[in-house]
XYZ file of C-alpha atoms in Angstrom:
681
model
C 0.000 0.000 0.000
C 1.394 3.419 -1.024
C 1.846 6.394 1.316
C -1.003 8.225 -0.453
C -3.384 5.267 0.018
C -2.478 5.033 3.744
C -3.203 8.775 4.210
C -6.577 8.625 2.402
C -7.566 5.511 4.340
C -6.571 7.106 7.707
C -8.699 10.244 7.144
C -11.587 8.439 5.420
C -11.286 10.520 2.235
C -11.163 7.526 -0.069
C -14.681 6.497 1.076
C -16.186 9.896 0.151
C -19.099 9.371 -2.275
C -18.191 5.685 -2.355
C -21.902 4.743 -2.432
C -22.050 6.046 -5.998
C -18.830 4.309 -7.052
C -17.905 7.488 -9.048
C -14.502 7.449 -10.786
C -14.413 11.250 -11.230
C -14.924 11.829 -7.511
C -12.283 9.281 -6.613
C -9.833 10.856 -9.099
C -10.541 14.280 -7.583
C -9.851 13.098 -4.056
C -6.637 11.358 -5.045
C -5.458 14.324 -7.132
C -6.285 16.730 -4.314
C -4.288 14.827 -1.717
C -1.497 14.172 -4.197
C -1.161 17.908 -4.857
C -1.141 18.690 -1.148
C 1.535 16.049 -0.610
C 3.712 17.486 -3.394
C 3.362 21.013 -1.960
C 4.304 19.696 1.485
C 7.422 18.058 0.012
C 8.412 21.312 -1.776
C 7.987 23.363 1.400
C 9.978 20.784 3.371
C 12.826 20.973 0.847
C 12.761 24.786 1.079
C 12.892 24.576 4.871
C 15.863 22.184 4.923
C 17.747 24.309 2.365
C 17.197 27.391 4.536
C 18.429 25.517 7.613
C 21.506 24.356 5.681
C 22.214 27.931 4.536
C 21.929 29.257 8.078
C 24.289 26.553 9.377
C 26.793 27.351 6.620
C 26.457 31.064 7.376
C 27.074 30.391 11.080
C 30.216 28.371 10.233
C 31.528 31.180 7.993
C 30.814 33.813 10.673
C 32.667 31.648 13.210
C 35.625 31.412 10.805
C 35.641 35.217 10.360
C 35.650 35.597 14.163
C 38.674 33.278 14.347
C 40.459 35.430 11.728
C 39.650 38.612 13.704
C 40.974 36.954 16.876
C 44.166 35.891 15.069
C 44.588 39.477 13.807
C 44.235 40.829 17.342
C 46.822 38.358 18.656
C 49.354 39.309 15.943
C 48.898 43.004 16.797
C 49.384 42.188 20.478
C 52.673 40.415 19.669
C 53.926 43.525 17.846
C 52.795 45.739 20.659
C 54.493 43.685 23.379
C 57.697 43.461 21.312
C 57.904 47.280 21.205
C 57.142 47.567 24.923
C 59.807 44.977 25.701
C 62.337 47.056 23.733
C 61.689 50.278 25.654
C 60.811 48.943 29.135
C 62.502 50.905 31.967
C 61.963 48.711 35.020
C 62.443 45.011 35.654
C 58.811 44.592 36.611
C 57.618 46.251 33.406
C 59.953 44.089 31.319
C 58.885 40.923 33.161
C 55.150 41.641 32.600
C 55.750 42.488 28.949
C 57.746 39.279 28.450
C 55.049 37.197 30.192
C 52.309 38.715 28.013
C 54.424 38.149 24.894
C 54.927 34.437 25.729
C 51.241 33.860 26.564
C 50.163 35.735 23.419
C 52.554 33.648 21.306
C 51.033 30.425 22.728
C 47.491 31.647 22.070
C 48.587 32.838 18.628
C 49.874 29.372 17.770
C 46.749 27.583 19.120
C 44.433 30.000 17.285
C 46.338 29.387 14.050
C 45.810 25.590 14.422
C 42.079 26.064 15.074
C 41.796 28.392 12.066
C 43.490 25.878 9.757
C 41.286 23.026 11.103
C 38.084 25.015 10.495
C 39.200 25.957 6.975
C 39.865 22.278 6.238
C 36.450 21.227 7.653
C 34.449 23.765 5.593
C 36.226 22.799 2.324
C 35.434 26.124 0.558
C 37.012 25.820 -2.899
C 38.397 29.135 -4.316
C 41.652 30.120 -6.043
C 41.799 33.391 -4.076
C 41.200 31.626 -0.753
C 43.824 28.983 -1.521
C 46.369 31.758 -2.302
C 45.521 33.648 0.898
C 45.813 30.448 2.966
C 49.286 29.852 1.525
C 50.350 33.439 2.339
C 48.881 33.029 5.824
C 51.151 30.035 6.485
C 54.291 31.876 5.220
C 53.512 35.059 7.248
C 52.545 33.256 10.458
C 55.716 31.293 11.263
C 58.257 34.259 11.011
C 56.189 36.318 13.435
C 55.932 33.401 15.870
C 59.676 32.610 15.652
C 60.675 36.299 16.145
C 58.401 36.573 19.180
C 59.903 33.421 20.715
C 63.474 34.697 20.054
C 62.698 38.083 21.664
C 61.289 36.262 24.723
C 64.474 34.172 25.056
C 66.708 37.311 24.755
C 64.615 39.032 27.381
C 65.266 36.116 29.735
C 69.006 36.392 29.123
C 68.901 40.161 29.837
C 67.186 39.370 33.146
C 69.896 36.903 34.082
C 72.691 39.405 33.100
C 71.164 42.429 34.840
C 74.403 43.181 36.715
C 76.413 43.233 33.504
C 75.651 46.575 31.858
C 77.657 45.750 28.756
C 75.802 42.498 28.111
C 72.427 44.149 28.762
C 73.180 46.858 26.299
C 74.270 44.314 23.770
C 70.984 42.417 24.189
C 68.898 45.577 23.723
C 70.723 46.301 20.455
C 70.043 42.703 19.340
C 66.290 43.070 20.053
C 66.245 46.282 18.004
C 68.045 44.405 15.246
C 65.325 41.719 15.272
C 62.580 44.311 15.210
C 64.108 46.362 12.357
C 66.286 43.935 10.417
C 63.759 41.069 10.446
C 61.026 43.640 9.884
C 58.719 41.931 12.326
C 56.433 44.950 12.498
C 56.261 45.068 8.729
C 55.509 41.316 8.577
C 52.850 41.766 11.226
C 51.165 44.416 9.054
C 51.307 42.096 6.029
C 49.874 39.238 8.124
C 47.063 41.523 9.306
C 46.279 42.437 5.708
C 46.202 38.750 4.719
C 43.764 37.990 7.548
C 41.559 40.926 6.529
C 41.501 39.657 2.940
C 40.580 36.172 4.200
C 37.679 37.591 6.248
C 36.454 39.566 3.227
C 36.604 36.489 0.983
C 34.645 34.372 3.492
C 32.001 37.108 3.827
C 31.736 37.202 0.036
C 31.464 33.389 -0.064
C 28.648 33.468 2.527
C 26.781 36.128 0.556
C 27.096 34.095 -2.651
C 25.847 30.948 -0.857
C 22.781 32.764 0.479
C 21.967 34.168 -2.990
C 22.064 30.643 -4.432
C 19.722 29.320 -1.717
C 17.301 32.180 -2.336
C 17.257 31.318 -6.042
C 16.410 27.650 -5.261
C 13.711 28.690 -2.790
C 12.124 31.010 -5.346
C 12.073 28.162 -7.868
C 10.437 25.734 -5.393
C 7.819 28.289 -4.290
C 6.954 28.984 -7.927
C 6.596 25.278 -8.605
C 4.278 24.937 -5.582
C 2.148 27.806 -6.862
C 1.826 26.087 -10.258
C 0.707 22.868 -8.522
C -2.019 24.760 -6.619
C -3.140 26.467 -9.823
C -3.395 23.069 -11.547
C -5.536 21.757 -8.694
C -7.955 24.666 -9.077
C -8.208 24.507 -12.913
C -8.358 20.724 -13.497
C -9.835 19.118 -10.356
C -12.735 21.284 -9.159
C -14.889 21.645 -12.392
C -15.562 17.871 -12.785
C -16.569 17.460 -9.138
C -18.946 20.467 -9.335
C -20.613 18.868 -12.354
C -21.002 15.602 -10.473
C -22.489 17.342 -7.436
C -25.209 18.823 -9.679
C -26.009 15.355 -11.000
C -26.244 14.056 -7.435
C -28.742 16.780 -6.516
C -30.991 15.813 -9.445
C -30.893 12.171 -8.418
C -31.749 13.118 -4.825
C -34.886 14.971 -6.022
C -36.020 11.906 -7.970
C -35.409 9.665 -4.972
C -37.451 12.017 -2.780
C -40.559 11.532 -4.932
C -40.151 7.772 -4.878
C -39.734 7.861 -1.088
C -43.058 9.710 -0.582
C -44.896 6.918 -2.444
C -43.188 4.252 -0.358
C -43.999 6.122 2.884
C -47.719 5.838 2.046
C -47.369 2.086 1.607
C -45.433 1.872 4.891
C -48.237 3.755 6.722
C -50.810 1.196 5.571
C -48.526 -1.663 6.571
C -47.955 0.000 9.958
C -51.678 -0.130 10.766
C -51.729 -3.851 9.995
C -48.596 -4.298 12.120
C -50.276 -2.608 15.115
C -53.170 -5.060 14.910
C -50.731 -7.969 14.730
C -48.731 -6.483 17.639
C -51.809 -6.528 19.872
C -52.270 -10.237 19.214
C -48.574 -10.812 19.830
C -48.742 -8.936 23.146
C -51.501 -11.233 24.380
C -49.472 -14.311 23.431
C -46.370 -12.752 25.028
C -48.155 -12.312 28.374
C -49.082 -15.977 28.393
C -45.555 -16.922 27.388
C -44.082 -14.653 30.093
C -46.128 -16.415 32.750
C -44.909 -19.797 31.534
C -41.376 -18.467 31.286
C -41.495 -17.255 34.908
C -42.527 -20.733 36.005
C -39.746 -22.214 33.915
C -37.152 -19.813 35.391
C -38.231 -20.728 38.902
C -37.834 -24.431 38.133
C -34.504 -23.731 36.451
C -33.282 -21.888 39.563
C -34.274 -24.881 41.675
C -32.428 -27.174 39.262
C -29.318 -24.976 39.397
C -29.407 -25.072 43.189
C -29.779 -28.840 43.076
C -26.898 -29.127 40.619
C -24.692 -27.035 42.915
C -25.532 -29.314 45.810
C -24.751 -32.332 43.619
C -21.406 -30.825 42.623
C -20.532 -30.192 46.258
C -21.511 -33.733 47.182
C -19.576 -35.070 44.187
C -16.452 -33.188 45.303
C -16.903 -34.601 48.790
C -17.302 -38.104 47.332
C -14.194 -37.605 45.201
C -12.203 -36.598 48.271
C -13.621 -39.633 50.067
C -12.605 -41.932 47.215
C -9.100 -40.423 47.311
C -8.985 -41.081 51.029
C -10.154 -44.663 50.447
C -7.381 -45.168 47.882
C -4.893 -43.712 50.349
C -6.331 -46.027 52.979
C -5.771 -49.013 50.694
C -2.199 -47.930 50.115
C -1.660 -47.458 53.846
C -3.148 -50.875 54.499
C -0.811 -52.375 51.906
C 2.192 -50.645 53.495
C 1.020 -51.778 56.908
C 0.657 -55.316 55.549
C 4.265 -55.381 54.356
C 5.588 -53.790 57.547
C 3.556 -56.030 59.859
C 4.309 -59.146 57.820
C 8.026 -58.421 57.616
C 8.132 -57.759 61.363
C 6.221 -60.969 62.054
C 8.492 -63.119 59.925
C 11.538 -61.390 61.344
C 10.362 -62.797 64.679
C 9.661 -66.208 63.094
C 13.096 -66.362 61.425
C 14.882 -65.263 64.601
C 16.660 -68.489 65.509
C 17.080 -69.714 69.059
C 20.236 -71.182 70.499
C 18.723 -74.696 70.708
C 17.459 -74.671 67.116
C 19.109 -76.512 64.227
C 18.895 -75.471 60.610
C 16.282 -78.222 60.008
C 13.960 -77.275 62.858
C 14.315 -73.613 61.898
C 13.470 -74.336 58.234
C 10.403 -76.447 59.070
C 9.106 -73.828 61.496
C 9.567 -71.111 58.863
C 7.752 -73.137 56.145
C 4.890 -73.918 58.543
C 4.367 -70.161 58.884
C 5.040 -68.904 55.335
C 3.065 -71.470 53.236
C -0.385 -70.865 54.817
C 0.353 -67.131 54.952
C 0.730 -66.819 51.147
C -2.054 -69.399 50.436
C 0.438 -71.982 49.188
C -0.012 -75.741 48.877
C 3.444 -77.167 49.584
C 7.023 -75.950 49.837
C 10.647 -77.032 50.174
C 13.680 -75.079 51.353
C 17.241 -75.807 50.197
C 20.487 -74.448 51.630
C 23.522 -73.939 49.417
C 26.895 -75.439 50.446
C 29.636 -73.428 48.748
C 32.219 -76.131 49.490
C 30.386 -78.968 47.664
C 28.445 -76.569 45.371
C 25.264 -78.524 46.108
C 21.796 -77.540 47.298
C 20.764 -79.588 50.376
C 17.147 -80.023 51.438
C 16.740 -78.645 54.983
C 12.956 -78.273 55.264
C 9.664 -79.231 53.584
C 5.955 -78.619 54.052
C 3.146 -80.963 52.920
C 5.544 -83.075 50.830
C 4.819 -86.813 50.306
C 8.166 -88.571 50.334
C 8.351 -91.443 47.910
C 9.269 -92.198 44.346
C 8.126 -88.807 43.193
C 10.304 -87.085 45.756
C 13.952 -87.835 45.055
C 15.784 -84.497 45.055
C 17.413 -84.096 48.493
C 20.628 -82.886 46.856
C 20.591 -80.779 43.680
C 23.455 -79.526 41.569
C 23.544 -75.984 40.201
C 21.660 -75.943 36.878
C 19.886 -79.262 37.588
C 16.086 -79.025 37.097
C 14.228 -75.772 37.822
C 15.540 -75.444 41.401
C 19.168 -75.768 40.296
C 18.589 -73.381 37.381
C 17.084 -70.716 39.670
C 20.093 -71.071 42.004
C 22.539 -70.842 39.119
C 20.965 -67.760 37.491
C 19.894 -66.073 40.773
C 16.571 -65.359 38.990
C 13.112 -66.333 40.293
C 10.971 -68.744 38.217
C 7.172 -68.447 38.299
C 5.072 -70.928 36.282
C 1.282 -70.741 35.875
C -1.323 -72.511 33.690
C 0.421 -75.873 34.035
C -2.616 -77.751 32.615
C -2.282 -80.661 35.086
C 1.363 -81.470 34.257
C 2.339 -81.521 37.934
C 1.988 -85.172 38.990
C 5.039 -85.091 41.244
C 3.482 -82.174 43.195
C -0.040 -83.711 43.465
C -1.641 -84.221 46.909
C -3.939 -87.132 47.676
C -6.861 -86.178 49.940
C -9.573 -88.442 51.297
C -11.922 -87.811 48.377
C -9.775 -86.399 45.565
C -6.291 -85.567 44.343
C -5.252 -81.882 44.292
C -2.752 -80.685 41.695
C -1.169 -77.246 41.932
C -1.738 -74.693 39.154
C 1.386 -72.613 39.805
C 4.990 -73.107 40.947
C 7.193 -70.363 42.372
C 10.956 -70.968 42.747
C 12.981 -68.139 44.341
C 16.735 -68.086 45.061
C 17.452 -66.593 48.509
C 20.592 -64.484 48.845
C 22.645 -62.492 51.296
C 24.355 -59.456 49.774
C 23.742 -60.958 46.289
C 25.465 -64.208 47.352
C 23.465 -67.440 46.982
C 22.290 -68.878 50.335
C 19.592 -71.319 49.194
C 16.359 -71.801 47.195
C 12.691 -71.639 48.235
C 10.299 -73.773 46.120
C 6.533 -73.350 46.617
C 3.384 -74.636 44.875
C -0.162 -73.248 45.042
C -3.630 -74.366 43.937
C -4.358 -70.877 42.581
C -1.817 -68.391 41.161
C -0.171 -66.399 43.950
C -1.310 -62.810 44.426
C 1.024 -60.063 43.218
C 1.160 -58.777 46.786
C 2.352 -62.164 48.045
C 4.975 -62.469 45.289
C 6.306 -59.034 46.181
C 6.311 -59.956 49.875
C 8.337 -63.131 49.198
C 10.892 -61.120 47.205
C 11.180 -58.602 50.052
C 11.713 -61.504 52.465
C 14.386 -63.358 50.492
C 17.329 -61.315 51.877
C 16.238 -62.111 55.448
C 15.794 -65.812 54.628
C 19.226 -65.882 53.012
C 20.858 -64.146 55.972
C 19.356 -66.595 58.460
C 20.161 -69.628 56.294
C 23.746 -68.442 56.009
C 23.951 -67.861 59.762
C 22.428 -71.281 60.565
C 24.695 -72.990 58.060
C 27.646 -71.236 59.640
C 26.424 -72.205 63.118
C 26.143 -75.810 61.982
C 29.673 -75.671 60.683
C 30.859 -74.069 63.915
C 29.361 -76.901 65.961
C 30.922 -79.489 63.668
C 34.263 -77.742 63.866
C 34.110 -77.682 67.659
C 33.179 -81.393 67.742
C 36.202 -82.271 65.598
C 38.594 -79.811 67.278
C 40.365 -82.552 69.304
C 41.379 -84.549 66.238
C 44.545 -82.584 65.533
C 46.251 -79.314 66.368
C 46.363 -78.314 62.714
C 42.637 -78.858 62.312
C 42.074 -76.948 65.565
C 43.848 -73.877 64.210
C 41.853 -74.109 60.999
C 38.650 -74.408 63.019
C 39.501 -71.351 65.111
C 40.103 -69.390 61.909
C 36.743 -70.557 60.587
C 35.114 -69.494 63.864
C 36.442 -65.981 63.431
C 35.133 -65.890 59.881
C 31.737 -67.069 61.070
C 31.700 -64.453 63.823
C 32.346 -61.842 61.135
C 29.470 -63.278 59.117
C 27.305 -63.096 62.223
C 28.246 -59.425 62.533
C 27.390 -58.844 58.851
C 24.069 -60.540 59.487
C 23.412 -58.065 62.280
C 24.296 -55.231 59.909
C 21.850 -56.235 57.130
C 18.883 -56.874 59.420
C 16.207 -54.207 59.670
C 16.402 -54.129 63.486
C 18.832 -52.516 65.850
C 20.854 -55.146 67.749
C 22.606 -54.755 71.124
C 24.977 -57.470 72.442
C 25.164 -57.465 76.284
C 27.564 -59.016 78.744
C 26.615 -58.498 82.401
C 24.071 -55.869 81.220
C 26.894 -53.806 79.690
C 26.946 -53.067 75.961
C 29.578 -55.243 74.293
C 28.687 -54.530 70.654
C 25.965 -52.916 68.475
C 25.115 -52.948 64.766
C 25.014 -49.932 62.414
C 21.185 -49.954 62.316
C 21.051 -49.140 66.032
C 23.654 -46.366 65.671
C 21.637 -44.774 62.855
C 18.391 -45.223 64.800
C 19.789 -43.404 67.886
C 21.811 -40.801 65.892
C 25.226 -41.929 67.205
C 28.283 -41.347 65.017
C 30.162 -44.516 66.051
C 29.811 -47.459 68.457
C 32.542 -46.273 70.816
C 30.160 -43.617 72.183
C 28.016 -46.273 73.893
C 30.278 -49.342 74.259
C 30.788 -50.300 77.913
C 27.731 -48.354 79.138
C 24.601 -49.878 80.713
C 21.909 -50.791 78.182
C 19.220 -49.103 80.346
C 20.605 -45.717 79.204
C 19.122 -46.414 75.740
C 15.586 -46.586 77.222
C 13.417 -43.532 77.983
C 13.556 -42.697 81.744
C 9.853 -43.403 82.358
C 10.316 -47.092 81.364
C 13.609 -47.806 83.177
C 12.095 -48.625 86.581
C 9.562 -51.013 85.006
C 12.335 -52.914 83.182
C 14.650 -53.225 86.191
C 11.995 -53.854 88.825
C 9.884 -56.447 86.961
C 12.719 -57.846 84.823
C 10.465 -57.227 81.838
C 12.969 -58.373 79.224
C 13.539 -61.796 80.779
C 10.269 -63.254 79.413
C 11.570 -63.315 75.796
C 8.488 -61.456 74.499
C 8.277 -58.239 72.475
C 7.264 -55.092 74.396
C 6.394 -51.581 73.210
C 8.077 -48.627 74.930
C 10.215 -45.613 74.007
C 13.954 -45.257 73.337
C 16.040 -42.106 73.764
C 18.329 -40.720 71.042
C 21.714 -39.077 71.528
C 20.092 -35.605 71.537
C 17.491 -36.658 74.170
C 14.594 -37.071 71.719
C 12.336 -40.098 72.363
C 10.506 -42.304 69.831
C 8.356 -45.498 70.033
C 10.097 -48.892 69.730
C 9.408 -52.606 70.035
C 12.077 -54.369 72.163
C 12.789 -58.058 72.774
C 15.652 -59.868 74.550
C 16.935 -63.440 74.147
C 20.055 -65.476 74.851
C 22.478 -66.298 72.009
C 25.781 -68.132 71.487
C 28.361 -65.628 70.260
C 31.975 -66.733 69.802
C 31.525 -69.779 72.044
C 29.998 -67.916 74.993
C 26.396 -67.149 75.951
C 25.391 -63.517 75.741
C 22.110 -61.593 75.846
C 20.927 -60.162 72.506
C 18.434 -57.268 72.505
C 16.611 -56.385 69.264
C 15.075 -52.911 68.907
C 12.595 -52.065 66.117
C 11.499 -48.477 65.315
C 7.667 -48.501 65.139
C 7.168 -44.773 64.482
C 5.756 -45.398 61.005
C 3.548 -48.203 62.345
C 2.037 -45.827 64.907
C 1.424 -43.192 62.229
C -0.156 -45.809 59.967
C -2.511 -46.944 62.732
C -3.617 -43.345 63.348
C -4.183 -42.765 59.619
C -6.179 -45.999 59.335
C -8.417 -44.927 62.209
C -8.963 -41.586 60.473
C -9.674 -43.339 57.161
C -12.247 -45.610 58.840
C -14.069 -42.561 60.190
C -14.085 -40.991 56.725
C -15.322 -44.237 55.159
C -18.371 -44.141 57.436
C -19.044 -40.583 56.250
C -18.826 -41.757 52.628
C -21.803 -44.052 53.183
C -23.852 -41.129 54.470
C -22.818 -38.981 51.472
C -23.837 -41.724 49.017
C -27.293 -41.929 50.623
C -27.730 -38.147 50.389
C -26.548 -38.256 46.772
C -29.271 -40.791 45.947
C -31.871 -38.502 47.585
C -30.652 -35.486 45.550
C -30.724 -37.500 42.298
C -34.342 -38.480 42.965
C -35.218 -34.800 43.589
C -33.611 -33.767 40.291
C -35.530 -36.414 38.332
C -38.758 -35.217 39.963
C -37.964 -31.580 39.020
C -37.274 -32.590 35.403
C -40.663 -34.322 35.181
C -42.313 -31.146 36.483
C -40.426 -29.056 33.922
C -41.582 -31.278 31.038
C -45.175 -31.047 32.256
C -45.120 -27.220 32.516
C -43.315 -26.346 29.240
C -45.827 -25.862 26.328
C -45.549 -27.561 22.940
C -43.561 -25.731 20.219
C -46.636 -25.528 17.962
C -48.638 -23.833 20.713
C -45.890 -21.259 21.353
C -45.560 -20.258 17.696
C -49.274 -20.083 16.906
C -49.738 -16.459 18.059
C -47.023 -15.183 15.711
C -48.493 -16.578 12.458
C-alpha cells in the first residue's frame, strides 16, 4: 500500500461518495491529496535548504571571528615586542615578556584552530587557496621572532648586573625588530587575515543568494501545482455534485410513495402487535414458572457438585487407605516373619526351616514348599525343610546340583521362576486327599541371597496363582531368609568344627580361623537386618550394629560401648524394666527409646540369649515402630471418613431423585412448540 493510500484511508477521504462508485470523484480526491503532498514536500525541501544555509552562514561567521581573533593576537605580539624594547623597570619588562609568551602560545593555538576550520568547511576558491598559503608563510616568522625576543629578554634578566651584556641584548632586540622587519611582517599578516575575512564574507553572501534562487524556484513550482488543482480538479466534481442533486430529487418523490405504503402496513402491524402482546403475556407467565424451576435445578446441581467433590475426596482417602493398608501389611508381615526367622540357640537349621515353612506357606495361600540351603564347598543344594511333601518315588531331590532341574537353574541364574497354567502337568506335586487328588496350578521358585550371594532356594506350589502382593512380599523376604540360612549354616559348621577340634592341632587352628570368619558373618548378618541389635555381657553393651547407631543418631559405636543398656531406654520405662525384669520373658514389648540428643521415639524391644563366639550372651533387638504408629492413626482416620462416605452416598441418591422429579415437572409445565408459535403466524 502506497503512502497516499495510507493517508486517504486514515482520514476516510477515499470512502467519500463511495456509495455512488464514481470514478471522477475518486480521481478528484486522489489528485487533491497528491497535490497537497507534493506542496508539502516542496515546502519541506525549502525549509531544509534554509536551515543548511543558516548553518553554513554560522560556520563562515565563526571562521571570520577566528580570523579577527588571530589578527588581534598578531597586533598584540607587535605591541608587546615594542614595549619589551623600551621597558625601563624590571617589573615592566617581566610583565611584557610574560604577556608576549602567553600571546605567542594563544597565537599558535588560534592558528591551528583556524586551519582546522578551513579544512572542515572545504570552501574551494583560487583566491582563498592563495591567501591560505600566504597566511602560512607570514605566520611562522612572526611566531619565531616573538619566541626569540622572549628568550633574549630572559638572558637580559639573568645578566642584569652586567651593563655591557644588557646593552648588547637591547641592540640585538632592536636588530630583530628592524632587520627582520617583524612589524612590517605583522602588518602584512594583518592584511592577509583581513583579505581572508572579506573572501569568506563574500562566499557566505554568494551561498545565500544561491539558496534564495532555489527557494524562489520551489515556491513557484508549488504555486503552479495549486493552480493546476484549481483549474483541473474542481470543475468535474462540481458537475457531479449537480447530478447528485438531481438524483436526490427523484429519490425524494419515490420515497413519498413508499412512505404511504409503509403507513398502511404499519396499521396492519399494530393489529398484529396486539395479538402478539396477548401471546407474550401468556408466554411470560410460563417463562417465569420455567425460570423458577430452572433456579431450583441450578441449586440442586450445585448441591450435587458439592456432594460429588466430597465423594471424590472420600474416594481419594479410600485409595490412600488401601495404600496405607498395603504398606502396613508389608511392615507387619516383615516384622512378624523377622520374629519367626529369629533363631534360638537350641534350634538346628532343620527345625528352623520347618518352622519357617509352617508359617510362610499358609500365609501366602500356598499348597506345599521345600527349602534348600547352598553349600559353597560342595556346590550342592541340600534339602533342609519341607511342608506338605509326600516322600516317595516322586520325591527324590534331596541334593541338587547348580543348573539341575528348575531349582538348580534358579540357584545358578539367581533369577526367580514363576510358572502358571500348568494344565495338570504336575503329577510329582499332586496331593492325595480323602476324596480327591489336588494338583497345583502354579509353581514359584525363588533363590534366597545375602548381599547378592546365593544362600539357598525356596520352592513353593499353590492351587491358585499367587497374588502379586504375596509375590512381592516373598521377594522382600528373600534377603532375610538368606541371611538366616547363612547364619544357621555357619552355626552348623561351627558346631561341627568344635566337635572335631580334638582330632589334631592343625585342624584346631583351621577351626579357630573358621570361627572368626563365622563371627564376622554373624556381625554382617546383624548389619543387614532391619532391626537394631545390642549385644550385652553383664548388662553392659559389648557390641551394636550400624542400624542401632543410625536409629539413635550416634556417630560410632565407641560412644556407647561399655555403658549400661538401660541408658538407651526412655527414663519413664527404666524402673519397670529393672523392677519387673520385663525383658527376661523373651516377648516383644512396646516402649520408648532415647536418642543421643534426648529425643524419644516409640520402639518394640525383645531380649533373648544367644551363642556368640563360644559364649552365651544376651541379645536385645530394637525395632522403630514410628511409622507403624502413624499408619494406625491414619487408618483410624480413614475408617471414620469411610463411614461418612456411606452417608454422602445416601444423600446423593436422595438429591438425584429430587432432580428427576424436578425434570418431570419441567416437562409437564413447558408448552408444545406448535402452541408457542401459533400467536405469531
